[in-house]
Amino acid sequence: MQEPLVTPLCELDTIPLFDLLPEIPLWVKNPDYERVDWLNRFLSDMWPYLDKAICANVRTTAQPIFDEYSGKFKIESIEFENLTLGTLPPTIYGIRVYETNENQLVMEPALRWAGNPNIVLVLKLLSFRITVQLVDLQIFAAPRITLKPLVPTFPCFATMVVSLMERPHVDFGIKILGGDIMSIPGLYQFIQKCITKYVAGIYIWPQTYEIPILDASSVAIKKPVGILHVKVVRASKLLKKDFLGTSDPYVKLSLTGEKLPWKKTTVKKKNLNPEWNENFKLVVKEPESQILQLQVFDWDKVGGHDRLGMQLVPLKLLTPHETKEFTLDLLKHTNISDPKDMKQRGKIVVELTYVPFKEDSIKFSSVSKKYSRKGSGNDQSSDEEALSGAGLLSVLVQGAEDVEGENHNNPYAIILYKGDKKRTKMIRKTRDPAWNEEFQFMLDEPPLHEKIHIEVMSKRTGIRFWSKESLGHVEINLTDVVHNGRINEKYHLINSKRGVIHVDIRWKMI
């Protein structure tokens, strides 16, 4: 067998080079595209199964359309006689992957498919049987595929979003009664124009086609939607738990669906009718389903604290922005139909107000411009009034890259804002930790001209020598967060050679 003749492109003459150019893959012509032979092998192995799945979906989708025409225009029935995409899978001539700060993967494959499908449609019209066959199908397309959000559940993304970056090239023939009707003058151009117009109106970017992969309820990341203001007013006629016939009560409160620590009131010593009048703020994510949990305990120096009673308040009972007072009978447990314990446990009085966030993040760009100008005092006071208001500062620490310690690499992140300190979990033996942990700071006013300090630390788990060391830190100015509602950036860590940290910070006003 004779070896094929291999000639470098630079040695080819003009005519052979022009003949070859359309067939040269994009990963040769454009350095932004990657070669994906492995993906083509994967498509080749998967194609028989994909063929069956796609054809089954086409039959299911087309059947209701066919049924609409049955009985009309003397049409008795329309059905597929043959439906297969053939043995030749699409070929990816290169793929371009975009780096983004969002929790998603964006890629653009260059797709070509010159297939050998066997698609035959039978139309029964009166006593005639008309056969329509699709032949010589060719599709060249450049889709943008976005996989989002990325999740730890297989297949690691919840939704596939597809759009076309340019009009696709679609070429095919249609045979009816043995003749190719595409040879009729003007018909080919008309069909091509209709296809291009239809595809452009639906799938050309920025229009998209979303394909759900995972159940949204199982992967949805619930975001805060408001603040619940809780005022624990008083309790009365509590149970006597102490030896001297009194109790030392305090109240714990939290919302269902949260893993945050319970908030606590102060302890009222030797008091069965305590008054607290203490205020708390809880972050709400699902006002229609979340429930406020209230538990009254008797504080004790030794051993566990005895629970005096409990009660639940569904947030759906609240009207936004309206304060509502509840006087609740304390129960032993949530099963109120249990007749075993009918003992009176006293009452608790609370005032609840649910304040949702503003739907749209307020943009303060115009306000910032006003500050930069020399205006009247009235203008500045009105600007300050527009910027005032309580809200929630959410800090999502996604991960870090190239963090390197001198003695060990067990990184975790510390978030420090105005003396309030939070920390992520520690991940052992890595320079590229992925934490994906979110922390909230409830503020009485926007954090204008404030900074948040984030530091990556490493901690030795065994020997105590060099037990902790800093891998770098960054201070982020929060003014842009207030102005824009959100920043999502990668920051170079100070005192680190190449380390960066990825942080997503949001500000929502109430």
Short mmCIF file of C-alpha atoms in Angstrom, two decimals:
data_model
loop_
_atom_site.label_atom_id
_atom_site.label_comp_id
_atom_site.label_asym_id
_atom_site.label_seq_id
_atom_site.Cartn_x
_atom_site.Cartn_y
_atom_site.Cartn_z
CA MET A 1 0.00 0.00 0.00
CA GLN A 2 1.42 3.36 -1.06
CA GLU A 3 1.99 5.95 1.69
CA PRO A 4 -0.06 9.15 1.26
CA LEU A 5 1.81 12.21 0.06
CA VAL A 6 2.05 14.85 2.80
CA THR A 7 2.85 18.42 1.75
CA PRO A 8 3.07 21.45 4.10
CA LEU A 9 0.46 24.14 3.41
CA CYS A 10 3.16 26.74 2.78
CA GLU A 11 4.48 24.69 -0.19
CA LEU A 12 1.14 24.39 -1.99
CA ASP A 13 0.32 26.41 -5.08
CA THR A 14 -2.53 28.91 -5.07
CA ILE A 15 -5.17 26.74 -6.74
CA PRO A 16 -4.76 23.62 -4.52
CA LEU A 17 -4.60 25.86 -1.43
CA PHE A 18 -7.91 27.56 -2.29
CA ASP A 19 -9.49 24.15 -2.86
CA LEU A 20 -8.40 23.04 0.59
CA LEU A 21 -9.27 26.19 2.60
CA PRO A 22 -12.97 25.39 3.18
CA GLU A 23 -12.02 22.00 4.61
CA ILE A 24 -9.29 23.25 6.96
CA PRO A 25 -10.68 23.05 10.51
CA LEU A 26 -11.02 26.19 12.61
CA TRP A 27 -8.48 25.02 15.18
CA VAL A 28 -5.84 25.35 12.42
CA LYS A 29 -6.94 28.76 11.12
CA ASN A 30 -7.94 30.37 14.42
CA PRO A 31 -5.90 29.98 17.64
CA ASP A 32 -9.02 30.74 19.74
CA TYR A 33 -10.52 27.38 18.77
CA GLU A 34 -9.45 24.13 20.40
CA ARG A 35 -9.14 20.75 18.71
CA VAL A 36 -11.74 18.31 20.06
CA ASP A 37 -11.06 14.92 18.54
CA TRP A 38 -12.13 13.30 21.80
CA LEU A 39 -15.55 14.95 21.52
CA ASN A 40 -15.99 13.71 17.96
CA ARG A 41 -15.12 10.19 19.09
CA PHE A 42 -17.67 10.57 21.87
CA LEU A 43 -20.32 11.71 19.36
CA SER A 44 -19.47 8.79 17.09
CA ASP A 45 -19.93 6.27 19.90
CA MET A 46 -23.08 7.94 21.19
CA TRP A 47 -24.68 8.62 17.80
CA PRO A 48 -26.79 5.40 17.57
CA TYR A 49 -28.35 6.24 20.95
CA LEU A 50 -28.71 9.94 20.17
CA ASP A 51 -30.33 9.02 16.85
CA LYS A 52 -33.03 7.00 18.63
CA ALA A 53 -33.62 9.66 21.27
CA ILE A 54 -33.83 12.55 18.80
CA CYS A 55 -36.11 10.67 16.44
CA ALA A 56 -38.41 9.67 19.30
CA ASN A 57 -38.61 13.31 20.33
CA VAL A 58 -39.35 14.37 16.75
CA ARG A 59 -42.19 11.83 16.49
CA THR A 60 -43.71 13.02 19.77
CA THR A 61 -43.47 16.68 18.73
CA ALA A 62 -44.75 16.15 15.19
CA GLN A 63 -47.72 13.93 15.98
CA PRO A 64 -50.01 16.72 17.36
CA ILE A 65 -49.18 18.82 14.28
CA PHE A 66 -50.07 15.97 11.96
CA ASP A 67 -53.33 15.37 13.85
CA GLU A 68 -54.39 18.98 13.23
CA TYR A 69 -54.36 18.39 9.45
CA SER A 70 -56.06 15.00 9.53
CA GLY A 71 -59.58 15.41 8.17
CA LYS A 72 -58.79 18.75 6.53
CA PHE A 73 -58.13 19.39 2.84
CA LYS A 74 -59.16 15.77 2.07
CA ILE A 75 -56.14 14.52 4.09
CA GLU A 76 -56.80 11.17 5.76
CA SER A 77 -53.51 10.85 7.67
CA ILE A 78 -49.87 11.92 7.85
CA GLU A 79 -47.25 9.60 9.33
CA PHE A 80 -43.57 8.75 9.20
CA GLU A 81 -42.75 5.70 7.14
CA ASN A 82 -39.05 5.94 8.00
CA LEU A 83 -37.31 8.23 10.47
CA THR A 84 -33.62 7.84 11.19
CA LEU A 85 -30.75 10.32 11.13
CA GLY A 86 -28.42 7.84 9.50
CA THR A 87 -25.01 6.52 10.47
CA LEU A 88 -22.95 9.70 10.03
CA PRO A 89 -22.78 11.88 13.18
CA PRO A 90 -22.12 15.64 13.15
CA THR A 91 -18.48 16.71 13.21
CA ILE A 92 -17.12 19.47 15.44
CA TYR A 93 -14.32 21.26 13.59
CA GLY A 94 -13.23 23.23 16.63
CA ILE A 95 -14.58 24.69 19.86
CA ARG A 96 -14.06 28.02 21.58
CA VAL A 97 -14.55 28.26 25.36
CA TYR A 98 -15.13 31.58 27.12
CA GLU A 99 -13.90 32.41 30.59
CA THR A 100 -16.59 34.07 32.67
CA ASN A 101 -17.03 35.09 36.30
CA GLU A 102 -20.56 33.69 36.34
CA ASN A 103 -21.40 30.20 37.56
CA GLN A 104 -21.64 28.81 34.04
CA LEU A 105 -19.71 27.36 31.11
CA VAL A 106 -19.95 29.09 27.72
CA MET A 107 -18.66 27.44 24.55
CA GLU A 108 -19.03 27.85 20.78
CA PRO A 109 -18.50 24.71 18.68
CA ALA A 110 -18.17 24.88 14.88
CA LEU A 111 -20.61 22.19 13.77
CA ARG A 112 -20.92 20.52 10.38
CA TRP A 113 -23.24 17.70 9.48
CA ALA A 114 -23.44 16.09 6.04
CA GLY A 115 -25.61 13.19 7.06
CA ASN A 116 -27.32 10.30 5.39
CA PRO A 117 -30.73 10.40 7.08
CA ASN A 118 -33.64 8.29 5.98
CA ILE A 119 -36.68 10.49 6.55
CA VAL A 120 -39.80 9.47 4.63
CA LEU A 121 -43.22 11.01 5.23
CA VAL A 122 -46.41 9.41 3.87
CA LEU A 123 -49.42 11.61 3.10
CA LYS A 124 -52.71 9.79 2.44
CA LEU A 125 -54.93 12.06 0.33
CA LEU A 126 -58.25 10.58 -0.84
CA SER A 127 -57.19 7.42 -2.65
CA PHE A 128 -53.64 8.65 -3.27
CA ARG A 129 -50.56 7.80 -1.26
CA ILE A 130 -47.97 10.57 -1.54
CA THR A 131 -44.42 9.88 -0.34
CA VAL A 132 -42.20 12.80 0.69
CA GLN A 133 -38.49 12.06 1.23
CA LEU A 134 -35.76 14.35 2.62
CA VAL A 135 -32.40 13.82 0.88
CA ASP A 136 -28.90 15.30 0.75
CA LEU A 137 -29.13 17.05 4.12
CA GLN A 138 -26.26 19.37 5.05
CA ILE A 139 -26.12 21.69 8.07
CA PHE A 140 -23.31 24.11 8.97
CA ALA A 141 -23.89 26.02 12.22
CA ALA A 142 -22.03 27.99 14.90
CA PRO A 143 -24.11 27.68 18.08
CA ARG A 144 -23.31 29.21 21.46
CA ILE A 145 -24.01 26.68 24.22
CA THR A 146 -24.25 27.84 27.83
CA LEU A 147 -24.39 25.31 30.65
CA LYS A 148 -25.77 26.92 33.83
CA PRO A 149 -25.80 26.95 36.73
CA LEU A 150 -22.96 24.56 37.53
CA VAL A 151 -24.00 22.26 40.37
CA PRO A 152 -22.44 19.30 42.25
CA THR A 153 -25.17 16.94 40.94
CA PHE A 154 -24.49 14.90 37.78
CA PRO A 155 -24.38 15.99 34.95
CA CYS A 156 -23.08 19.08 36.81
CA PHE A 157 -25.36 21.67 35.16
CA ALA A 158 -29.08 22.33 35.42
CA THR A 159 -29.95 24.00 32.10
CA MET A 160 -28.55 24.10 28.58
CA VAL A 161 -29.12 27.39 26.75
CA VAL A 162 -28.53 27.37 22.97
CA SER A 163 -28.43 30.26 20.53
CA LEU A 164 -26.94 30.73 17.05
CA MET A 165 -24.24 33.36 16.55
CA GLU A 166 -24.89 33.55 12.80
CA ARG A 167 -27.43 32.27 10.30
CA PRO A 168 -26.89 28.55 9.72
CA HIS A 169 -26.38 27.03 6.30
CA VAL A 170 -29.04 24.37 5.67
CA ASP A 171 -29.13 22.50 2.37
CA PHE A 172 -31.39 19.59 1.45
CA GLY A 173 -33.56 18.12 -1.27
CA ILE A 174 -37.21 17.00 -1.20
CA LYS A 175 -38.38 14.13 -3.40
CA ILE A 176 -42.08 13.64 -4.12
CA LEU A 177 -43.24 10.75 -6.32
CA GLY A 178 -39.63 10.13 -7.32
CA GLY A 179 -38.88 13.71 -8.45
CA ASP A 180 -36.85 16.38 -6.65
CA ILE A 181 -39.20 19.36 -6.29
CA MET A 182 -36.30 21.56 -5.20
CA SER A 183 -35.33 21.72 -8.88
CA ILE A 184 -38.45 23.81 -9.60
CA PRO A 185 -37.20 27.34 -10.46
CA GLY A 186 -37.44 29.72 -7.51
CA LEU A 187 -38.68 27.12 -5.00
CA TYR A 188 -35.23 26.37 -3.55
CA GLN A 189 -34.53 30.06 -2.86
CA PHE A 190 -38.00 30.52 -1.36
CA ILE A 191 -37.60 27.59 1.07
CA GLN A 192 -34.08 28.69 2.03
CA LYS A 193 -35.37 32.20 2.73
CA CYS A 194 -38.24 30.87 4.88
CA ILE A 195 -35.91 28.64 6.92
CA THR A 196 -33.41 31.44 7.45
CA LYS A 197 -36.13 33.87 8.51
CA TYR A 198 -37.73 31.35 10.89
CA VAL A 199 -34.45 30.33 12.52
CA ALA A 200 -33.22 33.92 12.78
CA GLY A 201 -36.40 35.02 14.54
CA ILE A 202 -36.19 32.31 17.19
CA TYR A 203 -32.63 31.16 17.73
CA ILE A 204 -30.25 33.88 16.51
CA TRP A 205 -28.51 35.52 19.49
CA PRO A 206 -29.70 37.17 21.76
CA GLN A 207 -32.75 34.87 21.41
CA THR A 208 -32.14 31.55 23.14
CA TYR A 209 -33.61 28.07 23.39
CA GLU A 210 -33.50 26.61 26.90
CA ILE A 211 -33.32 22.87 27.52
CA PRO A 212 -33.92 21.89 31.17
CA ILE A 213 -31.65 19.07 32.29
CA LEU A 214 -32.23 18.79 36.04
CA ASP A 215 -35.31 19.52 38.10
CA ALA A 216 -35.11 23.20 39.05
CA SER A 217 -36.36 22.55 42.58
CA SER A 218 -33.46 20.19 43.30
CA VAL A 219 -30.68 22.55 42.21
CA ALA A 220 -32.13 26.03 42.65
CA ILE A 221 -29.98 28.30 44.77
CA LYS A 222 -32.45 30.29 46.81
CA LYS A 223 -31.57 33.97 47.05
CA PRO A 224 -32.71 36.34 49.81
CA VAL A 225 -35.91 38.19 48.94
CA GLY A 226 -36.52 40.20 52.11
CA ILE A 227 -35.98 40.76 55.82
CA LEU A 228 -38.20 39.57 58.68
CA HIS A 229 -38.17 42.00 61.61
CA VAL A 230 -38.97 40.17 64.85
CA LYS A 231 -39.64 41.93 68.14
CA VAL A 232 -39.82 39.52 71.08
CA VAL A 233 -42.06 41.52 73.41
CA ARG A 234 -42.87 39.43 76.46
CA ALA A 235 -43.99 36.10 77.87
CA SER A 236 -46.42 35.31 80.68
CA LYS A 237 -47.27 32.49 83.09
CA LEU A 238 -44.27 30.36 82.15
CA LEU A 239 -43.63 26.95 83.73
CA LYS A 240 -41.64 26.78 86.98
CA LYS A 241 -38.46 24.78 86.44
CA ASP A 242 -36.10 26.00 89.18
CA PHE A 243 -35.94 24.54 92.69
CA LEU A 244 -37.25 27.78 94.18
CA GLY A 245 -40.35 27.85 91.97
CA THR A 246 -39.10 30.20 89.25
CA SER A 247 -37.39 30.03 85.84
CA ASP A 248 -34.62 31.90 84.00
CA PRO A 249 -36.22 32.19 80.54
CA TYR A 250 -34.77 33.21 77.19
CA VAL A 251 -36.06 32.84 73.62
CA LYS A 252 -34.39 31.22 70.60
CA LEU A 253 -35.69 32.00 67.11
CA SER A 254 -34.88 30.97 63.54
CA LEU A 255 -36.47 30.38 60.14
CA THR A 256 -37.01 26.93 58.68
CA GLY A 257 -34.80 25.97 55.75
CA GLU A 258 -31.74 27.77 57.16
CA LYS A 259 -28.56 26.31 58.63
CA LEU A 260 -27.61 29.54 60.40
CA PRO A 261 -27.25 29.61 64.20
CA TRP A 262 -30.37 30.42 66.20
CA LYS A 263 -30.71 33.98 67.44
CA LYS A 264 -31.22 34.40 71.20
CA THR A 265 -32.65 36.97 73.56
CA THR A 266 -31.07 37.82 76.88
CA VAL A 267 -31.79 35.68 79.97
CA LYS A 268 -34.31 37.09 82.46
CA LYS A 269 -33.38 35.75 85.90
CA LYS A 270 -36.11 34.34 88.17
CA ASN A 271 -39.02 35.65 86.16
CA LEU A 272 -42.16 33.83 84.99
CA ASN A 273 -43.51 36.95 83.23
CA PRO A 274 -40.43 38.32 81.48
CA GLU A 275 -40.35 41.38 79.20
CA TRP A 276 -37.64 41.53 76.56
CA ASN A 277 -38.64 44.09 73.88
CA GLU A 278 -35.64 42.92 71.84
CA ASN A 279 -35.42 43.23 68.03
CA PHE A 280 -33.97 40.75 65.53
CA LYS A 281 -33.60 40.57 61.75
CA LEU A 282 -33.83 37.33 59.81
CA VAL A 283 -33.13 36.82 56.10
CA VAL A 284 -36.15 35.49 54.18
CA LYS A 285 -35.77 33.35 51.05
CA GLU A 286 -39.24 31.78 50.62
CA PRO A 287 -41.96 33.84 52.29
CA GLU A 288 -44.69 31.47 51.07
CA SER A 289 -43.22 28.38 52.74
CA GLN A 290 -40.81 29.44 55.50
CA ILE A 291 -41.91 29.36 59.14
CA LEU A 292 -40.62 31.32 62.14
CA GLN A 293 -39.66 28.96 64.97
CA LEU A 294 -39.88 30.29 68.54
CA GLN A 295 -38.58 28.29 71.50
CA VAL A 296 -38.54 29.39 75.16
CA PHE A 297 -35.86 27.81 77.37
CA ASP A 298 -34.99 27.87 81.06
CA TRP A 299 -31.31 28.74 81.42
CA ASP A 300 -29.27 26.51 83.73
CA LYS A 301 -25.63 26.65 84.78
CA VAL A 302 -25.31 22.88 84.89
CA GLY A 303 -26.54 20.45 82.24
CA GLY A 304 -28.87 21.16 79.36
CA HIS A 305 -31.41 23.94 79.28
CA ASP A 306 -35.04 22.85 79.73
CA ARG A 307 -37.47 23.85 77.01
CA LEU A 308 -40.49 25.61 78.47
CA GLY A 309 -42.48 25.69 75.25
CA MET A 310 -42.46 26.45 71.55
CA GLN A 311 -44.59 27.90 68.76
CA LEU A 312 -44.51 28.35 64.97
CA VAL A 313 -45.62 31.28 62.80
CA PRO A 314 -45.90 30.77 58.99
CA LEU A 315 -44.65 33.82 57.11
CA LYS A 316 -47.55 33.54 54.64
CA LEU A 317 -49.75 35.01 57.39
CA LEU A 318 -47.90 38.33 57.06
CA THR A 319 -48.65 41.22 54.71
CA PRO A 320 -45.50 42.97 53.44
CA HIS A 321 -44.61 46.20 55.29
CA GLU A 322 -47.39 45.71 57.86
CA THR A 323 -46.51 45.01 61.50
CA LYS A 324 -48.62 42.27 63.07
CA GLU A 325 -48.70 41.28 66.73
CA PHE A 326 -49.14 37.63 67.71
CA THR A 327 -50.09 36.33 71.16
CA LEU A 328 -49.27 32.63 71.06
CA ASP A 329 -49.94 29.75 73.43
CA LEU A 330 -46.73 27.88 74.09
CA LEU A 331 -46.84 24.16 73.21
CA LYS A 332 -44.71 21.20 74.19
CA HIS A 333 -44.15 20.22 70.55
CA THR A 334 -45.58 20.89 67.09
CA ASN A 335 -48.12 18.06 67.21
CA ILE A 336 -50.96 20.17 68.61
CA SER A 337 -53.47 17.32 68.16
CA ASP A 338 -51.61 15.15 70.69
CA PRO A 339 -53.87 14.99 73.79
CA LYS A 340 -51.15 13.57 76.06
CA ASP A 341 -49.91 16.96 77.30
CA MET A 342 -52.60 19.57 77.86
CA LYS A 343 -50.56 21.43 80.48
CA GLN A 344 -50.71 25.23 80.22
CA ARG A 345 -47.24 26.49 79.35
CA GLY A 346 -47.90 30.22 79.18
CA LYS A 347 -47.97 32.67 76.31
CA ILE A 348 -45.48 34.63 74.24
CA VAL A 349 -46.07 37.92 72.45
CA VAL A 350 -44.12 38.84 69.29
CA GLU A 351 -44.40 41.55 66.65
CA LEU A 352 -43.50 40.58 63.08
CA THR A 353 -42.90 42.71 60.00
CA TYR A 354 -41.87 41.31 56.63
CA VAL A 355 -40.07 43.82 54.40
CA PRO A 356 -39.26 42.54 50.87
CA PHE A 357 -36.32 43.86 48.91
CA LYS A 358 -36.91 46.25 46.05
CA GLU A 359 -37.42 44.22 42.88
CA ASP A 360 -34.88 46.10 40.80
CA SER A 361 -31.46 47.01 42.10
CA ILE A 362 -31.31 50.79 42.26
CA LYS A 363 -28.72 52.22 39.94
CA PHE A 364 -26.98 55.22 41.39
CA SER A 365 -24.89 56.18 38.38
CA SER A 366 -26.81 59.41 37.95
CA VAL A 367 -26.43 60.15 41.63
CA SER A 368 -22.68 59.56 41.42
CA LYS A 369 -22.44 62.00 38.53
CA LYS A 370 -24.25 64.60 40.60
CA TYR A 371 -21.78 64.13 43.42
CA SER A 372 -18.90 64.73 41.02
CA ARG A 373 -20.38 68.07 39.96
CA LYS A 374 -20.50 71.23 41.98
CA GLY A 375 -24.18 71.59 42.74
CA SER A 376 -26.35 73.29 45.28
CA GLY A 377 -26.76 72.05 48.82
CA ASN A 378 -30.34 71.00 48.10
CA ASP A 379 -29.17 68.67 45.31
CA GLN A 380 -26.66 66.98 47.60
CA SER A 381 -29.20 66.49 50.39
CA SER A 382 -31.68 64.92 47.95
CA ASP A 383 -28.93 62.58 46.68
CA GLU A 384 -28.08 61.50 50.20
CA GLU A 385 -31.76 60.83 50.82
CA ALA A 386 -31.92 58.64 47.70
CA LEU A 387 -28.91 56.65 48.91
CA SER A 388 -30.26 56.08 52.41
CA GLY A 389 -32.02 52.95 53.52
CA ALA A 390 -31.39 49.59 55.17
CA GLY A 391 -30.54 46.49 53.21
CA LEU A 392 -28.67 43.22 52.93
CA LEU A 393 -25.05 42.82 51.86
CA SER A 394 -24.50 39.30 50.48
CA VAL A 395 -20.94 38.04 49.97
CA LEU A 396 -20.49 34.83 47.95
CA VAL A 397 -16.91 33.54 48.17
CA GLN A 398 -16.72 31.20 45.20
CA GLY A 399 -13.09 30.14 45.30
CA ALA A 400 -9.43 30.98 44.80
CA GLU A 401 -6.65 30.04 42.39
CA ASP A 402 -2.89 29.61 42.78
CA VAL A 403 -2.80 30.27 46.52
CA GLU A 404 0.49 28.97 47.90
CA GLY A 405 1.65 28.63 51.48
CA GLU A 406 5.24 28.27 52.63
CA ASN A 407 4.49 25.45 55.06
CA HIS A 408 1.10 23.97 54.09
CA ASN A 409 -1.91 24.47 51.82
CA ASN A 410 -5.19 23.95 53.70
CA PRO A 411 -6.94 27.15 52.63
CA TYR A 412 -10.02 28.82 54.08
CA ALA A 413 -11.27 32.39 53.72
CA ILE A 414 -12.03 34.96 56.42
CA ILE A 415 -14.50 37.77 55.69
CA LEU A 416 -14.28 40.79 58.00
CA TYR A 417 -16.66 43.75 57.90
CA LYS A 418 -16.89 46.30 60.72
CA GLY A 419 -15.84 43.80 63.36
CA ASP A 420 -18.23 41.07 62.11
CA LYS A 421 -16.16 38.04 61.19
CA LYS A 422 -17.20 35.09 59.01
CA ARG A 423 -15.18 32.16 57.69
CA THR A 424 -15.53 29.44 55.09
CA LYS A 425 -14.79 25.76 55.53
CA MET A 426 -11.20 24.58 55.21
CA ILE A 427 -10.24 22.50 52.18
CA ARG A 428 -7.14 20.37 52.61
CA LYS A 429 -4.14 20.10 50.33
CA THR A 430 -5.16 22.30 47.42
CA ARG A 431 -4.03 25.52 45.77
CA ASP A 432 -7.35 26.02 44.00
CA PRO A 433 -10.08 25.79 46.65
CA ALA A 434 -13.76 26.03 45.68
CA TRP A 435 -15.82 27.15 48.68
CA ASN A 436 -19.08 28.50 47.16
CA GLU A 437 -20.21 29.82 50.54
CA GLU A 438 -22.44 32.86 51.01
CA PHE A 439 -22.55 35.20 54.00
CA GLN A 440 -24.98 38.01 54.82
CA PHE A 441 -24.56 41.29 56.66
CA MET A 442 -27.76 43.19 57.53
CA LEU A 443 -27.04 46.92 57.50
CA ASP A 444 -29.06 49.95 58.53
CA GLU A 445 -27.61 52.01 55.67
CA PRO A 446 -25.78 51.41 52.38
CA PRO A 447 -22.04 50.69 52.79
CA LEU A 448 -20.93 53.78 50.87
CA HIS A 449 -17.19 54.52 51.22
CA GLU A 450 -16.78 51.28 53.18
CA LYS A 451 -14.43 48.37 52.52
CA ILE A 452 -14.69 44.64 53.22
CA HIS A 453 -11.56 42.66 54.10
CA ILE A 454 -11.16 39.12 52.75
CA GLU A 455 -8.12 37.03 53.62
CA VAL A 456 -7.14 33.52 52.58
CA MET A 457 -5.59 31.57 55.43
CA SER A 458 -4.07 28.12 55.79
CA LYS A 459 -4.06 26.03 58.95
CA ARG A 460 -1.97 23.00 59.78
CA THR A 461 -4.13 20.16 61.05
CA GLY A 462 -1.41 18.28 62.93
CA ILE A 463 1.82 19.77 64.36
CA ARG A 464 1.33 23.21 65.90
CA PHE A 465 4.49 24.80 64.49
CA TRP A 466 3.49 27.34 61.84
CA SER A 467 -0.09 26.36 62.60
CA LYS A 468 -1.55 29.33 60.67
CA GLU A 469 -0.32 31.47 57.84
CA SER A 470 -1.78 34.03 55.49
CA LEU A 471 -1.92 33.20 51.77
CA GLY A 472 -2.94 36.71 50.72
CA HIS A 473 -5.68 39.24 51.28
CA VAL A 474 -7.74 41.89 49.51
CA GLU A 475 -9.81 44.90 50.51
CA ILE A 476 -12.82 45.57 48.30
CA ASN A 477 -14.43 49.00 48.06
CA LEU A 478 -18.19 48.59 48.38
CA THR A 479 -19.19 51.87 46.73
CA ASP A 480 -19.56 50.19 43.32
CA VAL A 481 -21.75 47.50 44.88
CA VAL A 482 -24.16 50.15 46.16
CA HIS A 483 -24.17 51.99 42.83
CA ASN A 484 -24.64 48.91 40.62
CA GLY A 485 -26.35 46.44 42.92
CA ARG A 486 -23.68 43.79 42.27
CA ILE A 487 -20.01 43.16 41.51
CA ASN A 488 -18.65 39.80 40.37
CA GLU A 489 -14.88 39.90 40.01
CA LYS A 490 -11.63 38.04 40.46
CA TYR A 491 -9.15 39.96 42.62
CA HIS A 492 -5.40 39.49 42.85
CA LEU A 493 -4.44 38.71 46.44
CA ILE A 494 -2.00 41.08 48.10
CA ASN A 495 1.17 39.36 49.38
CA SER A 496 0.62 36.44 47.03
CA LYS A 497 2.66 35.65 43.93
CA ARG A 498 -0.15 34.63 41.57
CA GLY A 499 -3.13 34.04 43.85
CA VAL A 500 -6.59 35.36 42.95
CA ILE A 501 -9.93 35.10 44.73
CA HIS A 502 -13.37 35.07 43.09
CA VAL A 503 -16.05 37.02 44.96
CA ASP A 504 -19.67 37.86 44.10
CA ILE A 505 -21.07 40.71 46.25
CA ARG A 506 -24.68 41.98 46.08
CA TRP A 507 -26.51 44.83 47.76
CA LYS A 508 -30.30 44.80 48.12
CA MET A 509 -32.28 47.63 49.68
CA ILE A 510 -35.54 47.25 51.59
#
